[in-house]
Coordinates of C-alpha atoms in Angstrom, one line a residue:
M870 CA 100.4 -8.5 100.1
S871 CA 99.1 -5.4 97.8
N872 CA 100.7 -1.7 97.6
S873 CA 97.7 -0.9 99.7
D874 CA 98.6 -2.8 102.8
W875 CA 100.3 -0.5 105.9
L876 CA 103.2 -2.6 106.3
I877 CA 105.1 -2.4 103.1
I878 CA 104.4 1.2 102.5
L879 CA 104.5 2.3 106.5
S880 CA 106.5 0.3 108.7
D881 CA 108.1 2.5 110.2
Q882 CA 105.0 4.8 110.7
F883 CA 103.8 3.7 113.1
E884 CA 103.0 7.1 116.1
N885 CA 101.2 8.7 112.4
L886 CA 99.5 5.8 111.6
D887 CA 98.6 6.3 115.6
K888 CA 96.8 9.2 115.1
H889 CA 95.2 8.6 112.0
T890 CA 93.4 6.0 113.7
Q891 CA 92.0 8.4 116.3
W892 CA 91.8 10.8 113.3
G893 CA 89.4 8.0 112.0
I894 CA 87.7 7.5 115.7
D895 CA 87.0 11.2 116.2
F896 CA 85.5 11.2 112.5
M897 CA 82.9 8.9 113.2
E898 CA 82.2 10.8 116.4
R899 CA 81.6 13.6 115.1
Y900 CA 79.3 12.0 111.5
A901 CA 77.4 10.3 115.5
K902 CA 76.5 13.7 116.7
F903 CA 75.5 15.7 113.3
V904 CA 73.0 11.6 113.1
K905 CA 72.1 12.9 117.0
E906 CA 71.6 16.6 116.1
R907 CA 68.9 16.0 112.2
L908 CA 67.2 13.5 114.8
E909 CA 66.6 16.0 117.3
I910 CA 66.1 18.5 114.2
E911 CA 62.8 15.2 113.8
Q912 CA 61.1 14.7 117.0
N913 CA 61.3 18.4 117.5
Y914 CA 59.4 19.4 114.3
A915 CA 56.5 16.2 114.7
K916 CA 56.4 17.3 119.1
Q917 CA 55.1 20.7 117.8
L918 CA 52.8 19.3 114.9
R919 CA 51.4 17.3 117.2
F920 CA 51.1 20.4 119.8
N921 CA 50.1 23.3 117.4
L922 CA 46.7 21.3 116.3
P923 CA 43.8 22.9 116.7
I924 CA 40.9 21.0 118.1
G925 CA 38.1 22.0 117.1
K926 CA 35.5 24.5 118.2
C927 CA 32.7 24.1 116.1
V928 CA 30.7 21.8 116.9
A929 CA 28.2 22.7 115.6
H930 CA 29.0 23.5 111.7
L931 CA 31.1 20.2 112.5
W932 CA 28.5 18.7 109.0
F933 CA 30.2 21.7 106.6
T934 CA 32.5 20.0 103.4
T935 CA 35.2 22.6 104.8
C936 CA 35.4 20.9 108.6
L937 CA 35.2 17.8 107.2
S938 CA 38.2 18.4 105.0
F939 CA 39.9 20.3 107.2
Y940 CA 39.9 18.0 110.3
S941 CA 40.2 15.1 107.2
I942 CA 43.7 17.2 106.5
L943 CA 44.9 17.4 110.5
N944 CA 44.9 13.1 110.5
E945 CA 46.2 12.8 107.7
L946 CA 49.2 15.8 109.3
N947 CA 48.9 13.3 112.7
D948 CA 50.1 10.6 110.8
Y949 CA 52.4 12.9 108.5
A950 CA 54.5 13.7 112.1
G951 CA 54.4 9.7 113.0
Q952 CA 56.2 9.1 110.5
R953 CA 58.8 12.3 110.9
E954 CA 59.4 10.2 114.4
L955 CA 60.0 7.5 112.8
V956 CA 61.8 9.0 111.0
A957 CA 64.1 9.6 114.5
E958 CA 63.4 6.4 115.6
E959 CA 64.9 5.4 113.6
M960 CA 68.1 7.3 112.9
G961 CA 68.5 6.6 116.6
H962 CA 68.4 3.2 116.7
K963 CA 70.0 2.2 113.8
V964 CA 72.6 5.3 112.9
Y965 CA 73.5 7.1 116.6
G966 CA 73.2 3.5 118.8
E967 CA 75.3 1.8 116.1
L968 CA 77.9 4.4 115.8
M969 CA 78.2 5.4 119.0
R970 CA 78.6 1.3 120.1
Y971 CA 81.2 0.0 117.5
S972 CA 82.8 3.8 118.5
Q973 CA 83.7 2.7 122.0
D974 CA 84.6 -0.8 120.8
L975 CA 87.0 0.6 118.6
K976 CA 88.3 2.6 120.9
A977 CA 89.1 -0.5 123.4
E978 CA 90.7 -2.9 120.3
R979 CA 93.0 0.5 119.0
K980 CA 94.2 1.0 122.4
H981 CA 94.9 -3.1 123.2
H982 CA 97.5 -2.7 119.4
L983 CA 98.9 0.5 120.6
Q984 CA 100.0 -1.4 124.1
E985 CA 101.3 -4.0 122.1
G986 CA 103.3 -1.7 119.7
R987 CA 104.7 -0.3 122.3
K988 CA 105.6 -2.9 124.4
A989 CA 107.1 -4.7 121.2
Q990 CA 109.4 -1.2 120.4
Q991 CA 110.1 -1.1 124.3
Y992 CA 111.7 -4.7 124.4
L993 CA 113.8 -4.1 120.9
D994 CA 114.4 -1.5 123.2
H995 CA 115.6 -3.0 125.6
C996 CA 117.8 -5.0 123.7
W997 CA 119.4 -2.8 121.5
K998 CA 120.9 -0.9 125.2
L999 CA 121.9 -4.5 126.2
M1000 CA 124.4 -4.9 123.6
D1001 CA 125.4 -1.2 123.4
N1002 CA 126.8 -1.5 127.3
S1003 CA 128.4 -4.9 126.2
K1004 CA 130.0 -3.3 123.9
K1005 CA 131.6 -0.9 125.5
K1006 CA 132.4 -2.8 128.2
F1007 CA 134.6 -4.3 125.6
E1008 CA 136.4 -1.9 123.8
R1009 CA 136.8 -0.7 127.3
E1010 CA 138.1 -4.2 129.0
C1011 CA 140.4 -4.0 125.7
R1012 CA 142.1 -1.1 126.3
E1013 CA 142.9 -1.4 128.9
A1014 CA 144.5 -5.1 128.3
E1015 CA 146.3 -2.7 125.6
K1016 CA 147.3 -0.8 128.2
S1017 CA 149.0 -3.7 129.6
Q1018 CA 151.3 -5.5 127.4
V1019 CA 152.5 -2.2 127.1
T1020 CA 153.8 -2.1 130.4
Y1021 CA 154.5 -5.7 130.4
E1022 CA 157.2 -5.3 127.6
K1023 CA 158.8 -2.5 128.7
L1024 CA 159.1 -3.7 132.0
D1025 CA 160.4 -7.0 130.3
N1026 CA 162.9 -4.7 128.0
D1027 CA 163.9 -2.7 131.1
I1028 CA 167.6 -4.2 132.6
N1029 CA 167.0 -2.4 136.1
A1030 CA 163.4 -3.8 136.6
T1031 CA 163.6 -6.4 139.3
K1032 CA 161.8 -10.0 138.8
S1033 CA 159.1 -9.2 141.3
E1034 CA 157.6 -5.4 138.9
V1035 CA 158.0 -8.8 135.8
E1036 CA 156.1 -11.4 136.9
K1037 CA 153.3 -8.6 138.7
A1038 CA 153.3 -6.6 135.0
K1039 CA 152.7 -10.0 132.6
S1040 CA 150.2 -11.3 135.0
Q1041 CA 148.5 -7.9 135.4
Y1042 CA 148.6 -8.2 131.4
Y1043 CA 147.2 -12.3 131.3
L1044 CA 143.8 -10.8 133.1
R1045 CA 143.4 -7.8 131.4
T1046 CA 143.8 -10.0 128.1
H1047 CA 141.2 -12.9 129.6
M1048 CA 139.0 -10.0 130.8
A1049 CA 138.7 -8.5 127.2
D1050 CA 138.1 -12.2 126.1
E1051 CA 135.2 -13.0 128.5
N1052 CA 133.9 -9.7 126.9
K1053 CA 133.6 -10.6 123.4
N1054 CA 131.8 -13.9 124.0
E1055 CA 129.2 -11.8 126.2
Y1056 CA 129.1 -8.3 123.8
A1057 CA 128.6 -11.1 120.5
A1058 CA 126.1 -13.0 122.4
Q1059 CA 124.0 -9.8 123.0
L1060 CA 124.4 -8.6 119.6
Q1061 CA 123.4 -12.1 117.9
N1062 CA 120.2 -11.7 120.5
F1063 CA 119.8 -8.1 119.2
N1064 CA 119.4 -8.9 115.6
A1065 CA 117.9 -11.5 116.7
E1066 CA 114.7 -9.6 118.7
Q1067 CA 115.2 -7.1 115.4
R1068 CA 114.2 -9.5 113.1
K1069 CA 111.7 -10.6 115.5
H1070 CA 110.3 -7.3 115.7
F1071 CA 110.4 -6.3 112.4
N1072 CA 109.4 -9.5 110.7
N1073 CA 106.2 -11.0 113.3
A1074 CA 105.0 -8.6 115.8
I1075 CA 104.5 -4.7 114.3
P1076 CA 103.6 -6.8 111.1
H1077 CA 100.6 -8.4 113.1
I1078 CA 100.0 -4.9 114.7
F1079 CA 100.0 -3.5 111.2
K1080 CA 97.8 -5.9 110.8
N1081 CA 95.4 -5.3 113.4
L1082 CA 95.4 -1.3 113.1
Q1083 CA 95.0 -1.8 109.1
D1084 CA 91.8 -4.3 109.7
M1085 CA 89.9 -1.8 112.5
D1086 CA 90.7 1.3 110.1
E1087 CA 88.9 -0.6 107.1
R1088 CA 86.5 -2.0 109.3
R1089 CA 85.9 1.8 110.7
T1090 CA 85.1 2.4 107.2
V1091 CA 82.6 -0.3 106.0
K1092 CA 81.2 1.2 109.0
L1093 CA 80.6 4.5 108.2
G1094 CA 79.4 3.2 105.0
E1095 CA 76.5 0.5 106.4
T1096 CA 75.5 4.0 108.3
Y1097 CA 74.7 6.6 105.3
R1098 CA 72.5 4.1 103.2
N1099 CA 70.9 3.8 106.8
F1100 CA 70.4 7.3 107.0
A1101 CA 69.2 7.8 103.7
E1102 CA 67.3 4.0 104.0
A1103 CA 65.4 6.3 106.9
E1104 CA 63.9 9.1 105.1
R1105 CA 63.4 6.5 102.1
R1106 CA 61.0 4.2 103.7
V1107 CA 58.7 6.6 104.7
I1108 CA 58.3 8.3 101.5
P1109 CA 55.3 5.8 100.2
I1110 CA 53.5 6.8 103.9
I1111 CA 54.3 10.5 103.8
S1112 CA 52.4 10.4 99.5
K1113 CA 49.6 9.1 100.3
C1114 CA 49.2 11.7 103.7
L1115 CA 49.9 14.2 101.1
E1116 CA 47.1 12.6 98.6
G1117 CA 44.5 12.4 101.6
M1118 CA 45.0 16.2 101.8
V1119 CA 44.5 16.7 97.9
S1120 CA 40.8 14.4 98.4
A1121 CA 39.8 16.0 101.1
A1122 CA 40.5 20.2 99.1
K1123 CA 38.2 17.8 96.0
A1124 CA 35.8 17.1 98.4
V1125 CA 35.2 20.0 99.6
D1126 CA 31.5 21.0 97.7
E1127 CA 29.8 24.4 98.5
R1128 CA 26.6 23.4 97.2
R1129 CA 25.9 20.9 99.7
D1130 CA 27.3 23.7 102.2
S1131 CA 24.3 26.5 100.8
G1132 CA 22.4 23.5 101.7
I1133 CA 23.4 22.8 105.2
V1134 CA 22.5 26.2 105.7
V1135 CA 19.1 26.8 104.7
E1136 CA 18.9 23.4 106.1
S1137 CA 19.9 24.3 109.9
F1138 CA 18.5 27.6 109.8
K1139 CA 14.6 27.5 107.7
S1140 CA 12.3 28.5 110.1
G1141 CA 8.9 26.9 107.4
F1142 CA 7.2 30.8 108.2
E1143 CA 5.6 32.2 104.6
P1144 CA 7.5 36.3 104.0
P1145 CA 4.5 38.9 105.9
G1146 CA 2.0 40.2 104.1
D1147 CA 1.4 43.9 103.3
F1148 CA 0.6 46.5 106.0
P1149 CA -2.8 48.0 105.7
F1150 CA -3.1 51.6 105.6
E1151 CA -4.6 52.8 108.5
D1152 CA -6.1 56.9 108.5
F1153 CA -7.0 58.4 111.6
S1154 CA -7.7 61.7 110.7
Q1155 CA -11.6 61.1 110.2
N1156 CA -11.9 63.1 113.5
L1157 CA -10.1 66.2 112.6
N1158 CA -12.1 69.8 112.3
R1159 CA -11.9 70.1 108.9
S1160 CA -10.6 73.9 106.4
G1161 CA -13.7 75.9 105.6
S1162 CA -13.9 75.4 101.7
D1163 CA -10.9 73.1 100.6
G1164 CA -11.1 70.3 103.0
T1165 CA -7.7 70.5 104.2
I1166 CA -6.4 69.7 107.0
S1167 CA -5.5 72.4 109.6
T1168 CA -1.4 71.6 110.5
S1169 CA 1.7 74.5 111.2
A1170 CA 4.5 73.7 110.3
P1171 CA 7.6 73.1 112.6
R1172 CA 8.8 75.8 114.5
G1173 CA 13.2 75.8 115.8
D1174 CA 12.8 79.0 118.0
G1175 CA 12.5 77.2 121.2
T1176 CA 9.1 77.3 122.1
P1177 CA 7.4 73.8 124.3
G1178 CA 6.1 71.9 120.7
S1179 CA 8.9 73.1 118.0
R1180 CA 11.1 71.2 116.4
P1181 CA 14.7 72.0 118.0
D1182 CA 17.4 73.1 114.9
P1183 CA 19.2 71.1 113.3
R1184 CA 22.6 73.7 114.4
H1185 CA 21.4 73.7 117.7
V1186 CA 21.4 69.6 118.8
M1187 CA 24.7 69.6 116.1
N1188 CA 26.9 72.0 118.4
K1189 CA 25.7 70.2 121.5
T1190 CA 26.9 66.5 121.0
K1191 CA 29.9 67.9 119.8
N1192 CA 32.9 66.1 120.9
K1193 CA 34.1 66.7 123.6
L1194 CA 37.7 68.5 124.4
W1195 CA 41.0 68.1 126.1
P1196 CA 42.3 70.9 127.4
F1197 CA 43.8 73.7 125.2
G1198 CA 41.7 72.6 122.9
T1199 CA 43.0 69.1 121.0
K1200 CA 39.9 66.0 121.1
K1201 CA 40.3 63.4 123.4
P1202 CA 42.0 60.4 121.4
K1203 CA 40.2 58.1 121.0
G1204 CA 40.8 54.2 121.4
P1205 CA 44.6 53.1 120.3
S1206 CA 47.0 56.0 119.3
P1207 CA 46.8 56.0 115.0
E1208 CA 50.1 53.9 113.9
D1209 CA 51.3 58.2 112.2
F1210 CA 51.1 59.5 115.1
S1211 CA 48.9 62.2 113.7
H1212 CA 47.3 63.0 116.9
L1213 CA 50.2 64.3 118.8
P1214 CA 51.9 67.7 117.8
P1215 CA 54.2 68.1 115.1
E1216 CA 57.7 68.4 116.6
Q1217 CA 56.5 65.2 119.4
R1218 CA 54.4 64.0 115.8
R1219 CA 58.3 64.4 114.6
K1220 CA 60.4 62.9 117.2
R1221 CA 57.6 59.7 118.1
L1222 CA 58.7 58.9 113.9
Q1223 CA 62.4 59.7 114.0
Q1224 CA 62.6 57.5 117.4
R1225 CA 60.4 54.5 115.5
I1226 CA 62.5 54.7 112.3
D1227 CA 65.6 54.5 114.4
E1228 CA 64.5 51.3 116.4
L1229 CA 63.4 50.4 112.6
Q1230 CA 67.0 50.9 111.4
K1231 CA 68.7 49.1 114.4
E1232 CA 66.5 45.9 113.8
L1233 CA 67.6 46.0 110.1
Q1234 CA 71.2 46.5 110.8
K1235 CA 70.3 43.3 113.1
E1236 CA 68.6 40.9 110.2
V1237 CA 71.5 42.7 107.6
D1238 CA 74.3 40.7 110.2
Q1239 CA 72.5 37.2 110.2
R1240 CA 72.2 37.5 106.8
D1241 CA 75.6 37.5 106.3
A1242 CA 76.2 35.5 109.3
L1243 CA 74.3 32.8 107.1
N1244 CA 76.2 32.9 104.2
K1245 CA 79.2 32.3 105.5
M1246 CA 78.3 29.9 107.4
K1247 CA 77.1 28.2 103.9
D1248 CA 79.9 28.9 102.6
V1249 CA 82.5 27.0 105.6
Y1250 CA 79.6 24.3 104.9
E1251 CA 80.2 23.7 101.2
K1252 CA 83.7 23.6 102.0
N1253 CA 83.5 21.0 104.1
P1254 CA 80.6 19.3 104.1
Q1255 CA 81.8 16.7 107.2
L1256 CA 80.3 20.5 108.9
G1257 CA 76.9 20.4 107.9
D1258 CA 74.0 20.8 104.6
P1259 CA 74.4 24.5 103.3
N1260 CA 71.0 23.6 101.7
S1261 CA 69.7 23.5 105.7
L1262 CA 70.5 26.9 105.9
H1263 CA 68.2 27.9 102.3
P1264 CA 65.0 28.4 104.7
K1265 CA 66.7 30.9 107.4
I1266 CA 68.3 32.6 105.0
S1267 CA 64.9 33.6 103.4
E1268 CA 63.1 34.3 105.7
T1269 CA 65.8 36.6 106.8
I1270 CA 65.2 38.3 103.2
C1271 CA 61.7 38.2 103.6
N1272 CA 62.3 39.9 106.9
M1273 CA 64.8 42.4 105.6
E1274 CA 62.2 43.9 102.7
K1275 CA 59.6 44.3 105.3
L1276 CA 61.6 46.0 107.7
R1277 CA 62.9 48.0 104.4
S1278 CA 59.2 49.3 103.6
E1279 CA 58.2 49.6 107.4
I1280 CA 60.3 52.3 107.5
H1281 CA 59.5 53.9 104.5
R1282 CA 56.3 54.3 104.9
N1283 CA 57.6 55.8 108.7
E1284 CA 59.9 58.7 106.2
K1285 CA 57.0 60.2 104.2
W1286 CA 55.4 60.2 107.2
L1287 CA 58.8 62.3 108.4
A1288 CA 58.8 63.7 105.5
E1289 CA 55.3 65.4 105.5
V1290 CA 55.0 66.7 109.0
E1291 CA 59.3 68.0 108.3
G1292 CA 57.9 69.4 105.0
K1293 CA 54.7 71.2 107.1
Q1294 CA 56.3 72.7 110.1
S1295 CA 59.2 74.4 107.0
S1296 CA 56.1 75.9 105.4
R1297 CA 54.9 77.0 108.6
G1298 CA 58.3 78.6 109.3
D1299 CA 58.8 80.0 105.6
R1300 CA 55.3 82.4 106.0
R1301 CA 55.9 83.2 109.7
H1302 CA 59.3 84.7 108.3
S1303 CA 57.3 85.6 105.5
A1304 CA 54.7 87.7 108.0
D1305 CA 57.9 89.4 110.7
N1306 CA 60.6 90.3 108.0
H1307 CA 60.9 93.4 109.6
H1308 CA 62.5 91.5 112.3
H1309 CA 66.0 89.2 111.8
A1310 CA 66.0 86.1 114.2
P1311 CA 69.1 85.0 115.7
P1312 CA 71.4 82.2 113.6
G1313 CA 70.5 78.5 114.9
R1314 CA 67.0 79.7 116.7
E1315 CA 63.4 78.6 115.3
S1316 CA 60.1 81.2 115.7
P1317 CA 57.6 78.9 116.2
E1318 CA 54.9 82.1 116.8
G1319 CA 56.7 85.4 115.5
S1320 CA 60.6 86.8 116.0
Y1321 CA 63.1 86.6 117.7
T1322 CA 65.2 90.9 118.0
D1323 CA 68.7 91.7 118.8
D1324 CA 68.7 94.7 121.3
T1325 CA 72.0 95.4 123.0
N1326 CA 70.4 94.1 126.7
Q1327 CA 66.7 91.7 126.1
E1328 CA 65.2 89.6 123.0
H1329 CA 61.2 90.6 122.5
H1330 CA 59.5 87.7 121.7
T1331 CA 56.2 89.5 120.0
P1332 CA 53.4 87.3 117.9
H1333 CA 50.3 88.8 116.5
R1334 CA 48.0 90.3 118.7
S1335 CA 45.1 88.4 117.6
Q1336 CA 43.2 86.0 119.2
P1337 CA 44.8 83.5 121.5
P1338 CA 45.7 80.5 119.2
P1339 CA 46.2 76.9 120.9
A1340 CA 48.1 75.9 123.1
V1341 CA 50.1 73.3 122.7
P1342 CA 49.4 70.0 124.3
T1343 CA 52.2 67.8 125.1
S1344 CA 52.2 64.7 126.3
E1345 CA 54.7 65.6 129.4
H1346 CA 52.5 68.0 131.2
H1347 CA 52.3 64.9 134.1
E1348 CA 55.5 65.0 134.7
F1349 CA 54.8 68.4 135.3
D1350 CA 54.7 68.3 139.3
D1351 CA 58.0 66.5 139.6
E1352 CA 59.8 68.9 138.2
F1353 CA 59.1 71.8 140.9
D1354 CA 60.2 68.6 143.8
D1355 CA 63.6 70.9 143.2
D1356 CA 65.0 72.3 146.8
D1357 CA 66.4 75.5 145.5
P1358 CA 64.6 78.1 144.0
L1359 CA 65.0 78.2 139.6
P1360 CA 66.5 82.0 138.9
V1361 CA 64.9 84.4 136.5
I1362 CA 67.1 84.4 132.6
G1363 CA 63.7 86.6 131.4
H1364 CA 60.3 87.9 132.2
C1365 CA 57.2 88.1 130.0
K1366 CA 53.1 89.8 129.4
A1367 CA 50.2 87.7 129.3
L1368 CA 48.6 88.4 125.8
Y1369 CA 45.9 86.3 126.7
S1370 CA 44.3 84.8 130.1
F1371 CA 45.3 81.5 130.7
D1372 CA 42.8 79.1 133.4
G1373 CA 45.4 76.7 134.1
H1374 CA 43.5 74.1 134.5
D1375 CA 46.0 71.1 134.2
E1376 CA 47.8 69.7 137.1
G1377 CA 51.6 71.6 136.9
T1378 CA 50.0 74.8 134.5
L1379 CA 49.6 78.5 135.6
V1380 CA 47.0 80.4 136.3
M1381 CA 47.3 83.6 134.8
A1382 CA 45.1 87.3 133.5
E1383 CA 45.5 89.1 130.6
D1384 CA 48.1 91.6 130.3
E1385 CA 50.0 90.0 133.8
V1386 CA 54.2 90.0 134.2
L1387 CA 55.1 86.8 135.2
Y1388 CA 59.0 86.4 135.4
I1389 CA 60.9 83.3 132.8
I1390 CA 62.8 81.1 135.1
E1391 CA 62.9 78.2 132.0
Q1392 CA 62.3 78.7 128.1
D1393 CA 60.6 76.8 125.7
K1394 CA 62.0 72.8 125.2
G1395 CA 59.9 73.2 122.1
D1396 CA 57.3 71.2 123.5
G1397 CA 55.3 74.6 123.5
W1398 CA 55.5 75.6 126.7
T1399 CA 57.6 78.3 128.9
R1400 CA 58.2 78.1 132.6
A1401 CA 56.3 80.9 134.5
R1402 CA 57.1 81.9 137.8
K1403 CA 54.2 85.0 139.5
Q1404 CA 55.8 88.3 142.0
S1405 CA 54.0 86.1 144.4
G1406 CA 56.2 83.1 144.2
E1407 CA 53.8 80.6 142.1
E1408 CA 55.5 78.9 139.1
G1409 CA 53.7 76.8 136.6
Y1410 CA 54.2 75.9 132.9
V1411 CA 52.3 79.0 130.6
P1412 CA 52.1 78.9 126.5
T1413 CA 54.2 80.4 124.5
T1414 CA 51.9 81.3 122.3
Y1415 CA 50.4 83.1 125.2
V1416 CA 52.9 85.6 126.8
E1417 CA 55.7 88.2 125.2
I1418 CA 58.6 87.2 126.1
T1419 CA 61.4 89.0 127.1
M1420 CA 65.2 87.0 127.7
E1421 CA 68.0 88.7 130.1
K1422 CA 71.5 87.7 127.7
N1423 CA 73.4 89.3 130.9
C1424 CA 70.8 87.7 133.5
K1425 CA 73.0 84.6 135.7
G1426 CA 71.7 81.2 135.9
A1427 CA 70.1 81.9 132.4
V1428 CA 69.1 78.1 130.8
T1429 CA 69.3 77.5 127.3
Y1430 CA 67.6 74.4 125.6
I1431 CA 69.4 73.0 122.2

């Protein structure tokens, strides 16, 4: 026996060997699970390659070298997918299936050997208990014999003791002595039997069981080595065919001939007709009246006065063909909305851009968290290779980093647009403040078209009286009617005077005449609209820049929107 034999070094480690053999079987099953996941990846990869093969729709162009080469590449790719399926099949049959069958056999064999070991140990424990009981009984009988001897000697030396008492003590002494001798013989026999069984246990039974367990574990190790080799061989066997597939793809690429394709185009579309000749000049002025001496044809210059037969003024035509406008002077958007939301008013554009930036930031954070998790998983795989291959995570990490760069670029682009909008708003605000520098707006309030003035009882909003400014369109004007569904009317928080007339042809808006006084029931929320009520009780929205607003500071129920 060598020092690698379990019996020499591990004769007293039955429980630890039990745990070790169980670990070996568990490790084999974990490796089998890894192989199963790998072959499932191969199967899905091959399936997706076959599923994603595009079907040719350009039958009329099939003879172009580009189409022929492409279909050749598709055929090679189909063969490549077949080789990946072959790899998965061999891994499933020669590696995964073999591991699972062998694992079941090892479990049954290990269970049998451990049962034999436990049975031998239980028999040895039984022999030890018999020996120990006989020993204790012998010890007890010896003590009883000693007591009876002391009693007999005491009565024998006592002159007052009767003869019958002495005889009785003597017979009791002889009985105890005889029982002690019998228990002595029983103890000796049990001791001899236990020693024999113990020698048999440690010299025959346990070595045989340990040898079987060691053989089983070594066979498990050899089987793992074989499956490792089969795992690699399944991949190596298809490398020559895969190389041929790749060579076929390269050959198909080299077969592309631009001159041949051009010739096919000529042959496909040529008509055989000669190019048309020049058109002759046809003179229709022979029958026209000519002037007296110069012989020129009298013509009249085109007119733009609108009389019959005159040419229309181009400016008049241009004015007639102007694009139709949305309500309040905004051009009707055509097609999809611009990516930078330039079709929206500045404030709404700023909000939409900020919302998009926030969403992109959340997506970027998700990608960062995913990258960190993949890096941690890679570190775990590098420290514990049996858990997985760290190289298999590189494509996913690269894809995540690429997504992060795309998101950062998108965020930077939207931030530039946002900075542009905010810059325009700040410059517009500076111009308004410089125009109305004799007024001072309250802190925290922005003056869109004028400034607010402090008074003891009210605030005045006085825009410049000139041409009516365009009303600000809002994407929420279709929600005006929904806000009038409340049963309780809103309290009056101020009043306003119309600087310009407003037709209010959209739903939710309010018609007003110039210099008409209205009650304010809701301030401008930043979208350019103020909710007002007529003296007749009709409510609706009017452009904030069309009215001069006076807000009552001490009015009950006044609502301030921040």
